[in-house]
């Protein structure tokens, strides 16, 4: 599941409060509850009955918003013999429960409390014996017992009677976490995997979608059609989906597999603009991971009133209606990160699934890092680092920093879907990549995916594979990042002694050590001397630690965390000339952003800081250009005159719509005394919504 994220494109100056105390002793075995006196432990669900295959025949009562279903569930005992099966089934009317005995149906005794269907089998079955249950039922996802809120319905009818003129008639499902049991009988949880067949009987004009391949369609001769979908590979029950409505289907292809985009008909001509990079993403991820896209096809469908941003149902991802976009809207937000996130889930989450909700980051952290990998490949490291930095700021500004990444003490499983599982987890994986190196990182992912294909895994499985590949004990990394809360807060200061010709870097860990770990942090320090760069590898593992390097002359810059991969907060003392040098000479986007953020606090009094701001108007990163144009009002009058033509040109010609919009706003406010009408008139041909909004505010 992808939580939809909005970012603010203004300066983010980190305000850091430092604190110190005694060292924490990590004990990854002990799990504390999340409330005073509590002792919550959310482990993996027990496996008692193993569903092997589910077949569903579904029809729909649109007037009542009911699902009229027949289910055939083939199962066996997981290990221990059983004579009873318990299926999750919320808000049903149960009409019949039987055992399929060759061509006959043998009625079975059952009890049903509105949430669970308990079925007494005809005998005790061993783990080698299969059986097939037949259940005739009606699901009432909007009215049934045990369905407390819209998010629990699982099955959603949109404008079912067709009376809403501004909304299409659709249905779609959302199973994660445990809502699919509101429309078919199953076993909840990520641990249960099955193959499936689903027959959907709908009005002939409706288009349908489900997991796997469309086997065939049958015209029923009564104004309805039955589409038969089949998935031959097992996946978790929460990933089962169906959808239907008046969609335009735009066909694409990856190798010999179908790739389809389902959108509202008015947006059909833009579908390939929005989703058209999907086949390239599939090729990239397949090669990068060494595991080809494993499912029968890949479809992406845009529905109305979706409860989240998107959902990675196996081979059939559902997106919120904002993905119905025009070419104008695409200029502002292309949502490519959502597309790459959901596709990456088809390896991490669908092919290999977290065995419990406590281990959800094995799905979501990886999918978030999949966004970074795609951006890095397609647009370069600067671009990827921008969005990685935004993920870090999202986490640092959240209220959930006291939560561990892998956590067993959640009050509600929905709490797992937060800035820790997504954004922090993605950044942790990036650090792990930097610690072990690219070759080891991707080899470990390849082994993990192959070893646990169509199975479930937990965080220790991941750690053991990384240790197998690297030959190193990585408990220290997994304990402090995966199994402990918080992040380091580092106070950094460097000095140069002309007598000894040595640079000393002093680093203090200032996080509250009563609550958070004393971190072990390997990272790089770049020392810039007389046009040369020397990289020093250091290991910070004490609360206060000094590192001394021999250097022939005064360095122009000592760049701590040179790879800018550290997840945490840094309080660093550097001079204005050092930040000026860093902006112009250090290689990374995050070097320039860090320098510009620090210098932005010095703009009124430091000419050098303002010179960097002017230089930043032409930075290769659109985010830095945006920050710079938003700050031109802090320049001196003669400097404003110097940049006026630059800002005018940015309003018309900048590659990024948000920068063009900011430049128009700057012209209307900072340069209001100038004649900007010609520029504004040219900008009216710009279709980007952000630009049109800026023009509306500028031209009154």
XYZ file of C-alpha atoms in Angstrom:
700
model
C 0.000 0.000 0.000
C 1.330 3.404 -0.906
C 0.400 6.383 1.228
C 0.056 9.390 -0.962
C 2.609 12.068 -0.109
C 2.749 15.812 -0.677
C 5.991 17.749 -0.298
C 6.665 21.406 0.439
C 9.161 22.934 -1.988
C 10.564 25.643 0.292
C 13.732 25.800 2.370
C 13.795 23.318 5.220
C 16.151 24.526 7.932
C 16.640 21.849 10.550
C 16.252 23.028 14.141
C 18.035 20.488 16.262
C 17.927 20.185 20.041
C 20.795 18.177 21.456
C 20.685 16.056 24.586
C 22.957 13.499 26.187
C 22.713 10.775 28.784
C 23.943 7.301 29.532
C 24.366 4.590 26.941
C 21.457 2.326 25.974
C 22.047 -1.444 26.056
C 20.239 -2.995 23.114
C 18.321 -6.209 23.682
C 16.562 -7.197 20.449
C 14.824 -10.124 22.150
C 12.947 -8.072 24.723
C 9.886 -6.310 23.284
C 8.193 -3.648 25.344
C 4.548 -2.658 25.013
C 3.464 0.695 23.658
C 1.393 1.755 26.647
C 2.107 1.951 30.388
C 1.879 -1.499 31.881
C 1.226 -3.176 28.539
C 3.125 -6.153 27.230
C 2.017 -6.375 23.612
C 3.702 -8.750 21.208
C 2.339 -8.986 17.656
C 3.905 -12.076 16.197
C 3.179 -13.974 13.009
C -0.249 -15.562 12.708
C -0.288 -19.340 13.294
C -0.650 -21.493 10.195
C -3.321 -24.104 10.857
C -5.208 -24.450 7.575
C -3.302 -23.893 4.341
C -5.434 -22.556 1.477
C -4.004 -23.859 -1.784
C -6.509 -22.496 -4.292
C -9.625 -20.336 -4.266
C -12.195 -20.235 -7.048
C -14.895 -17.545 -6.936
C -18.036 -17.002 -9.006
C -19.197 -13.436 -8.368
C -22.305 -11.539 -9.388
C -23.390 -8.144 -8.101
C -26.581 -6.565 -6.822
C -25.787 -2.926 -7.606
C -29.003 -1.592 -6.086
C -28.149 -3.111 -2.704
C -24.340 -3.052 -3.102
C -24.181 -6.782 -2.426
C -21.693 -9.349 -3.721
C -23.426 -12.626 -4.582
C -20.738 -15.257 -4.352
C -19.909 -18.897 -4.631
C -16.511 -20.028 -3.363
C -14.595 -23.266 -3.841
C -11.669 -23.388 -1.428
C -9.112 -26.141 -1.784
C -7.035 -26.525 1.376
C -5.147 -28.897 3.623
C -3.832 -28.893 7.191
C -0.624 -26.886 7.396
C 1.092 -29.483 9.597
C -1.024 -30.805 12.448
C -4.193 -32.825 11.666
C -7.461 -30.839 11.693
C -11.164 -31.623 11.714
C -12.351 -28.001 11.629
C -11.647 -24.988 9.424
C -12.069 -21.363 10.477
C -12.454 -18.814 7.673
C -12.558 -15.045 8.013
C -15.798 -13.810 6.463
C -17.187 -10.502 7.680
C -20.732 -9.354 7.124
C -21.990 -12.345 5.121
C -25.218 -14.227 4.759
C -24.243 -17.881 4.554
C -26.575 -19.948 2.372
C -24.750 -23.251 2.098
C -21.515 -24.903 3.274
C -20.536 -28.240 1.791
C -17.618 -30.519 1.082
C -16.979 -31.231 -2.587
C -16.986 -35.029 -2.859
C -16.261 -35.833 -6.501
C -19.445 -34.690 -8.256
C -21.491 -34.392 -5.078
C -21.786 -31.802 -2.324
C -21.729 -33.176 1.194
C -23.396 -30.691 3.609
C -21.213 -29.741 6.568
C -22.082 -28.380 9.974
C -20.951 -24.839 10.596
C -21.397 -21.865 12.887
C -21.155 -18.225 11.917
C -20.961 -15.115 14.133
C -20.768 -12.443 11.415
C -16.972 -12.447 11.413
C -15.756 -16.040 11.418
C -17.132 -19.095 9.680
C -16.313 -22.278 11.642
C -16.782 -25.422 9.573
C -16.749 -28.957 10.967
C -15.126 -31.261 8.450
C -16.413 -34.754 7.729
C -13.285 -36.305 9.264
C -9.820 -35.506 10.556
C -7.411 -34.658 7.753
C -3.621 -35.041 7.819
C -1.199 -32.597 6.199
C -0.996 -34.797 3.071
C -4.763 -34.744 2.500
C -6.502 -32.026 0.519
C -10.174 -31.121 0.640
C -12.399 -28.637 -1.179
C -15.082 -26.580 0.549
C -18.037 -25.057 -1.287
C -19.619 -21.932 0.216
C -22.671 -20.145 -1.183
C -22.925 -16.672 0.343
C -23.924 -13.041 -0.024
C -21.422 -10.395 1.104
C -22.735 -7.034 2.278
C -19.569 -4.890 2.418
C -21.365 -1.617 3.161
C -23.946 -3.027 5.587
C -22.628 -6.218 7.101
C -21.810 -6.933 10.715
C -18.200 -6.350 11.780
C -17.496 -3.703 9.127
C -16.933 -0.599 11.209
C -15.741 1.897 8.594
C -15.493 2.453 4.860
C -11.860 1.421 4.942
C -12.879 -2.021 6.217
C -15.296 -2.790 3.393
C -12.825 -4.463 1.094
C -15.308 -4.191 -1.767
C -16.383 -0.710 -2.874
C -19.323 0.135 -5.136
C -18.950 3.603 -6.674
C -22.177 5.230 -7.832
C -23.764 1.753 -8.018
C -27.208 2.935 -9.122
C -25.815 5.425 -11.640
C -27.689 8.358 -10.110
C -24.608 10.554 -9.591
C -24.051 12.391 -12.847
C -20.504 13.500 -11.998
C -19.180 10.065 -11.144
C -18.789 6.851 -13.161
C -20.299 3.539 -12.087
C -17.493 1.335 -10.810
C -16.519 -1.301 -8.324
C -13.084 -2.073 -6.953
C -11.506 -3.831 -4.000
C -8.852 -2.924 -1.441
C -7.633 -5.899 0.568
C -4.697 -4.622 2.605
C -4.549 -5.166 5.459
C -7.393 -7.634 6.131
C -10.427 -6.389 4.223
C -10.747 -8.995 1.481
C -12.606 -11.193 3.950
C -15.493 -8.729 3.594
C -16.211 -10.071 0.086
C -14.958 -13.649 -0.027
C -14.266 -16.258 2.674
C -10.549 -16.626 3.263
C -7.798 -16.526 5.891
C -6.571 -13.058 6.764
C -2.942 -12.082 7.042
C 0.117 -11.882 4.812
C 1.232 -15.441 5.636
C -1.500 -17.235 3.647
C -0.692 -17.749 -0.046
C -2.865 -19.322 -2.741
C -3.550 -19.543 -6.459
C -6.955 -18.404 -7.708
C -9.698 -18.289 -10.329
C -12.317 -15.541 -10.358
C -15.371 -15.398 -12.620
C -16.977 -11.950 -12.765
C -20.490 -11.584 -14.177
C -21.160 -7.941 -15.046
C -23.267 -5.804 -17.409
C -21.890 -6.252 -20.928
C -20.696 -2.657 -21.195
C -18.424 -2.981 -18.156
C -14.705 -3.701 -18.389
C -13.257 -5.924 -15.641
C -9.832 -6.555 -14.164
C -8.422 -9.109 -11.740
C -5.135 -10.813 -10.954
C -3.497 -13.018 -13.550
C -4.685 -13.606 -17.106
C -8.137 -13.227 -18.614
C -8.786 -16.831 -19.655
C -11.975 -16.160 -21.603
C -15.181 -14.112 -21.695
C -18.672 -15.510 -22.129
C -21.689 -13.594 -23.419
C -24.558 -14.815 -21.271
C -27.279 -13.654 -23.689
C -29.091 -11.662 -20.984
C -27.188 -8.383 -21.168
C -24.379 -9.693 -18.996
C -20.933 -11.114 -19.651
C -18.752 -13.371 -17.516
C -15.002 -12.738 -17.497
C -12.861 -15.584 -16.174
C -9.540 -14.576 -14.616
C -6.895 -17.058 -13.492
C -3.619 -16.668 -11.575
C -1.434 -19.770 -11.547
C 1.187 -18.478 -9.105
C 0.511 -18.208 -5.376
C 0.217 -14.881 -3.611
C -1.089 -13.614 -0.277
C -4.841 -13.429 0.136
C -4.815 -9.665 0.780
C -3.447 -9.135 -2.750
C -6.524 -10.581 -4.468
C -8.465 -7.900 -6.355
C -11.328 -7.294 -8.760
C -12.498 -4.115 -10.448
C -15.051 -3.148 -13.064
C -16.435 -0.090 -14.781
C -16.429 2.003 -17.912
C -12.684 2.109 -18.505
C -10.645 2.705 -21.610
C -7.920 0.069 -21.820
C -4.686 1.214 -23.440
C -2.540 -1.748 -24.393
C 1.218 -1.887 -24.059
C 3.728 -4.733 -23.821
C 6.808 -5.925 -21.954
C 8.597 -8.805 -23.646
C 5.749 -11.255 -24.322
C 3.536 -10.054 -21.456
C 0.589 -7.704 -21.594
C 0.952 -4.312 -19.963
C -2.340 -2.413 -19.817
C -3.501 0.958 -18.497
C -7.147 1.335 -17.406
C -8.316 4.954 -17.201
C -11.484 7.020 -17.521
C -12.238 7.455 -21.248
C -11.536 11.243 -21.335
C -7.968 10.530 -20.223
C -7.226 7.685 -22.622
C -5.067 9.835 -24.901
C -2.803 10.728 -21.966
C -2.464 7.226 -20.498
C 0.825 6.404 -22.208
C 2.216 9.780 -21.176
C 1.441 8.932 -17.543
C 2.127 5.186 -17.475
C 4.227 4.671 -20.601
C 7.554 4.239 -18.796
C 6.246 1.058 -17.143
C 7.857 -1.404 -19.593
C 11.215 0.338 -19.158
C 10.802 0.130 -15.374
C 10.053 -3.597 -15.659
C 13.237 -4.117 -17.669
C 15.322 -2.043 -15.274
C 14.064 -3.729 -12.094
C 14.344 -7.199 -13.645
C 17.998 -6.599 -14.568
C 18.902 -4.779 -11.368
C 17.490 -7.523 -9.161
C 18.495 -10.428 -11.402
C 14.918 -11.749 -11.167
C 12.571 -11.210 -14.097
C 9.152 -9.718 -13.443
C 7.446 -12.890 -12.192
C 3.721 -12.448 -12.904
C 1.498 -13.228 -15.911
C 0.803 -9.614 -16.873
C 0.884 -6.114 -15.449
C -2.156 -3.850 -15.451
C -2.621 -0.478 -13.786
C -6.107 0.872 -13.153
C -7.259 4.322 -12.016
C -10.452 4.283 -9.938
C -12.624 6.844 -8.190
C -12.798 7.417 -4.428
C -9.867 5.119 -3.706
C -9.053 4.874 -0.009
C -5.287 5.328 -0.448
C -2.783 6.452 -3.059
C -2.307 3.082 -4.718
C -2.237 -0.650 -4.001
C 0.113 -3.269 -5.423
C -2.398 -6.092 -6.012
C -0.511 -8.806 -7.828
C -0.331 -8.005 -11.556
C -3.159 -5.437 -11.151
C -2.233 -2.224 -9.318
C -4.999 0.185 -8.343
C -4.387 3.965 -8.325
C -6.298 6.922 -6.952
C -8.216 9.084 -9.400
C -5.548 11.816 -9.444
C -3.689 9.555 -11.881
C -6.343 10.432 -14.458
C -4.217 13.313 -15.768
C -3.989 15.626 -18.724
C -0.695 16.615 -20.296
C -0.973 19.962 -18.490
C -1.368 18.377 -15.059
C 1.497 16.015 -15.864
C 3.861 18.995 -15.990
C 3.375 19.647 -12.279
C 3.238 16.100 -10.901
C 3.845 12.971 -12.946
C 3.542 10.599 -9.955
C 6.282 8.466 -11.447
C 7.480 7.618 -7.954
C 4.102 6.056 -7.143
C 4.228 4.025 -10.352
C 7.760 2.758 -9.627
C 6.888 2.103 -5.960
C 3.928 -0.128 -6.793
C 5.808 -1.971 -9.515
C 8.768 -2.673 -7.200
C 6.275 -4.214 -4.781
C 5.778 -7.000 -7.307
C 9.153 -8.298 -6.146
C 9.134 -7.017 -2.545
C 5.667 -7.609 -1.142
C 4.066 -9.782 -3.812
C 6.789 -12.280 -4.803
C 8.322 -12.263 -1.309
C 5.888 -11.114 1.355
C 6.514 -9.989 4.924
C 5.428 -12.904 7.102
C 3.703 -10.603 9.598
C 2.473 -7.024 9.753
C 5.297 -6.349 12.225
C 7.673 -7.059 9.331
C 5.772 -4.821 6.897
C 8.897 -2.732 6.107
C 10.180 -5.712 4.127
C 7.409 -4.680 1.723
C 7.174 -0.913 2.125
C 10.762 0.148 2.811
C 11.888 -1.761 -0.259
C 9.139 -0.297 -2.459
C 10.134 3.179 -1.261
C 13.743 2.434 -2.107
C 12.570 1.169 -5.490
C 11.555 4.772 -6.194
C 15.132 5.880 -5.474
C 16.623 3.173 -7.708
C 14.401 4.141 -10.633
C 15.138 7.846 -10.237
C 18.871 7.142 -9.992
C 18.827 5.024 -13.147
C 16.560 7.235 -15.229
C 17.459 10.754 -14.111
C 20.769 10.508 -12.263
C 21.942 10.598 -8.690
C 21.178 14.293 -8.094
C 17.534 13.720 -8.933
C 17.332 10.556 -6.845
C 19.030 12.242 -3.891
C 16.465 15.052 -3.958
C 13.627 12.620 -3.384
C 15.682 10.593 -0.923
C 16.275 13.807 1.034
C 12.546 14.537 0.987
C 11.906 11.083 2.416
C 14.387 11.821 5.188
C 12.746 15.159 5.999
C 9.320 13.511 6.022
C 10.552 11.088 8.662
C 12.466 13.697 10.693
C 9.415 15.955 10.810
C 7.017 13.157 11.755
C 5.615 12.370 15.194
C 6.670 8.734 14.965
C 10.416 8.862 15.568
C 10.023 6.728 18.707
C 8.746 3.799 16.642
C 11.092 1.041 15.530
C 11.179 -0.026 11.900
C 10.320 -3.659 12.662
C 7.888 -3.417 15.569
C 5.901 -6.036 17.437
C 4.082 -3.725 19.846
C 1.701 -1.824 17.580
C -1.777 -1.202 18.992
C -3.320 -1.554 15.520
C -1.718 -3.060 12.433
C -2.713 0.038 10.427
C -0.150 1.976 12.490
C 2.552 0.135 10.568
C 1.779 2.287 7.530
C 3.729 5.356 8.589
C 6.813 7.478 7.861
C 8.976 4.894 9.609
C 7.966 1.885 7.488
C 8.145 3.925 4.283
C 10.504 6.891 4.342
C 12.854 5.956 7.179
C 13.014 2.367 5.937
C 13.958 3.451 2.439
C 16.796 5.573 3.812
C 18.000 2.685 6.000
C 18.254 0.458 2.935
C 20.278 3.178 1.213
C 22.692 3.219 4.168
C 22.931 -0.579 4.072
C 23.831 -0.332 0.383
C 26.604 2.156 1.221
C 27.900 -0.015 4.085
C 28.215 -3.270 2.112
C 28.753 -1.842 -1.395
C 26.650 -2.123 -4.540
C 27.820 -5.570 -5.620
C 27.060 -7.193 -2.264
C 23.811 -5.255 -1.813
C 22.231 -6.363 -5.076
C 23.618 -9.901 -4.839
C 21.961 -10.228 -1.419
C 18.650 -8.941 -2.790
C 18.870 -11.443 -5.634
C 19.422 -14.359 -3.246
C 16.644 -13.126 -0.943
C 14.144 -12.967 -3.805
C 15.079 -16.354 -5.231
C 15.186 -18.137 -1.887
C 11.826 -16.838 -0.712
C 9.960 -16.593 -4.025
C 6.209 -17.127 -3.500
C 6.914 -17.416 0.238
C 7.095 -15.139 3.245
C 10.124 -13.832 5.102
C 11.067 -11.818 8.175
C 13.836 -9.329 8.878
C 16.234 -11.969 10.241
C 16.024 -13.845 6.924
C 17.193 -10.663 5.204
C 20.026 -10.147 7.711
C 21.267 -13.712 7.391
C 21.471 -13.427 3.617
C 23.437 -10.181 3.843
C 25.794 -11.915 6.271
C 26.058 -14.915 3.949
C 27.025 -12.670 1.031
C 29.412 -10.324 2.849
C 30.935 -12.719 5.355
C 30.329 -10.080 8.026
C 28.283 -10.054 11.210
C 25.695 -7.333 10.579
C 23.750 -7.636 13.819
C 25.038 -4.204 14.806
C 23.459 -2.606 11.720
C 20.141 -4.425 11.951
C 19.866 -3.952 15.715
C 20.390 -0.190 15.650
C 18.428 0.569 12.483
C 15.762 -2.125 12.079
C 15.084 -3.009 15.720
C 15.638 0.268 17.594
C 13.864 3.626 17.377
C 15.240 7.067 16.612
C 18.311 8.300 14.762
C 21.664 9.877 15.583
C 22.031 13.579 16.327
C 25.601 14.585 15.567
C 27.461 17.741 16.592
C 30.408 18.120 14.190
C 33.333 20.516 14.351
C 36.735 20.518 12.666
C 39.948 22.452 13.202
C 43.396 22.692 11.618
C 46.665 22.936 13.518
C 49.309 24.727 11.429
C 52.116 23.456 13.669
C 51.306 19.757 13.498
C 49.694 20.053 10.048
C 46.741 18.024 11.191
C 42.999 18.295 10.785
C 40.944 17.194 13.776
C 37.277 16.294 13.338
C 35.332 16.142 16.604
C 31.957 14.363 16.525
C 29.554 14.045 19.424
C 26.443 11.848 19.464
C 23.804 13.990 21.162
C 20.649 11.868 20.855
C 19.054 10.908 24.158
C 20.940 7.731 25.031
C 18.300 6.728 27.562
C 15.906 6.221 24.633
C 18.020 5.695 21.539
C 21.116 3.667 20.641
C 24.675 4.830 20.733
C 25.223 4.349 17.018
C 28.007 2.638 15.164
C 28.375 4.736 12.016
C 30.865 4.065 9.235
C 31.066 6.935 6.771
C 33.450 8.959 4.632
C 35.121 12.327 5.198
C 36.419 14.249 2.176
C 39.274 16.696 2.806
C 39.796 19.348 0.109
C 43.366 20.683 -0.008
C 44.967 22.699 -2.825
C 42.580 21.420 -5.482
C 42.818 17.792 -4.423
C 40.338 15.587 -2.552
C 41.379 12.926 -0.068
C 38.700 10.532 1.159
C 39.039 9.209 4.691
C 36.961 6.273 5.943
C 35.999 6.632 9.610
C 33.987 4.626 12.112
C 32.080 6.580 14.742
C 31.199 4.291 17.632
C 31.592 6.365 20.802
C 29.589 9.211 22.250
C 32.477 11.656 21.761
C 35.153 10.816 19.243
C 37.963 12.659 17.473
C 39.540 11.801 14.137
C 42.936 13.229 13.185
C 44.290 13.431 9.625
C 47.674 14.605 8.388
C 47.181 17.455 5.906
C 49.929 19.606 4.358
C 48.015 22.904 4.450
C 44.769 24.497 5.608
C 41.894 22.607 3.952
C 39.325 24.552 1.952
C 36.657 22.137 3.175
C 36.263 19.137 5.446
C 33.125 17.389 4.216
C 31.836 14.953 6.855
C 29.441 12.264 5.582
C 30.736 12.886 2.100
C 28.287 10.407 0.550
C 25.401 12.183 2.320
C 23.888 8.803 3.124
C 23.567 9.154 6.900
C 20.019 9.172 8.264
C 20.002 11.634 11.132
C 20.441 15.231 12.190
C 23.725 17.121 11.958
C 24.774 20.290 13.792
C 27.900 21.356 11.968
C 30.099 24.389 12.422
C 31.505 25.707 9.155
C 32.467 29.189 8.058
C 30.768 31.107 5.271
C 33.813 30.636 2.963
C 33.702 26.889 3.616
C 30.013 26.686 2.650
C 30.695 28.839 -0.406
C 33.471 26.461 -1.410
C 31.219 23.453 -0.726
C 28.469 24.767 -2.986
C 30.852 25.225 -5.911
C 33.145 22.226 -5.482
C 31.496 19.317 -3.650
C 29.937 16.909 -6.170
C 26.471 16.064 -4.865
C 23.065 17.722 -4.921
C 22.916 17.317 -1.145
C 26.265 19.122 -0.803
C 24.862 22.105 -2.654
C 21.529 22.006 -0.829
C 23.241 21.775 2.567
C 25.459 24.751 1.695
C 22.582 26.821 0.363
C 20.451 26.103 3.430
C 23.255 27.209 5.740
C 24.042 30.320 3.686
C 20.365 31.294 3.478
C 20.611 32.257 7.147
C 23.430 34.686 6.293
C 21.881 36.472 3.322
C 21.256 39.897 4.895
C 24.830 40.344 6.125
C 27.062 38.221 3.890
C 27.725 39.200 0.294
C 29.301 35.795 -0.412
C 26.069 34.091 0.641
C 24.060 36.267 -1.729
C 26.511 35.504 -4.545
C 25.859 31.800 -4.030
C 22.121 32.471 -4.099
C 22.502 34.216 -7.464
C 24.601 31.308 -8.748
C 21.942 28.872 -7.528
C 19.387 30.406 -9.916
C 21.144 28.382 -12.624
C 21.678 25.208 -10.581
C 21.099 21.928 -12.415
C 18.631 20.828 -9.713
C 15.170 22.317 -10.113
C 14.646 22.182 -6.360
C 17.669 24.408 -5.720
C 16.586 26.795 -8.477
C 13.171 26.923 -6.841
C 14.683 27.669 -3.427
C 16.870 30.366 -4.940
C 14.103 32.154 -6.839
C 11.948 32.091 -3.711
C 14.722 33.959 -1.871
C 15.581 36.716 -4.386
C 13.638 39.210 -2.278
C 16.539 39.039 0.223
C 19.056 40.416 -2.291
C 20.269 44.008 -2.265
C 18.690 46.369 -4.804
C 21.675 46.303 -7.162
C 21.716 42.504 -6.975
C 18.003 42.332 -7.752
C 18.666 44.417 -10.843
C 21.407 41.959 -11.766
C 19.075 38.934 -11.633
C 15.903 40.507 -13.021
C 16.430 39.244 -16.579
C 17.384 35.814 -15.225
C 14.120 35.570 -13.287
C 12.138 36.733 -16.333
C 13.718 33.997 -18.414
C 13.021 31.402 -15.698
C 9.334 32.361 -15.758
C 9.130 31.341 -19.417
C 11.866 28.821 -20.054
C 12.713 26.850 -16.915
C 12.283 23.122 -17.434
C 10.277 22.676 -14.206
C 6.794 24.116 -13.897
C 7.107 24.836 -10.169
C 10.174 26.979 -10.861
C 8.356 28.863 -13.627
C 5.450 29.480 -11.246
C 7.787 30.721 -8.485
C 9.531 33.034 -10.939
C 6.179 34.558 -11.962
C 5.338 35.130 -8.298
C 8.753 36.729 -7.738
C 8.182 39.064 -10.702
C 4.803 40.111 -9.327
C 6.123 40.812 -5.838
C 9.873 41.421 -5.685
C 9.943 43.071 -9.124
C 6.473 44.615 -9.059
C 7.842 48.029 -10.116
C 9.100 46.557 -13.400
C 7.016 46.115 -16.534
C 6.382 42.370 -16.497
C 3.312 42.283 -18.722
C 5.059 40.872 -21.778
C 6.460 38.031 -19.696
C 3.063 37.336 -18.154
C 1.423 37.300 -21.570
C 3.937 34.731 -22.810
C 3.343 32.634 -19.702
C -0.386 32.412 -20.416
C 0.436 29.774 -23.050
C 1.960 27.611 -20.296
C -0.613 24.937 -19.429
C 0.863 23.836 -16.098
C -1.714 24.375 -13.311
C 0.934 25.798 -10.957
C 1.879 28.419 -13.540
C -1.725 29.341 -14.208
C -2.327 29.706 -10.480
C 0.722 31.961 -10.131
C -0.485 34.070 -13.066
C -3.908 34.415 -11.470
C -2.217 35.907 -8.425
C 0.122 38.096 -10.470
C -2.322 39.574 -12.982
C -5.241 41.215 -11.238
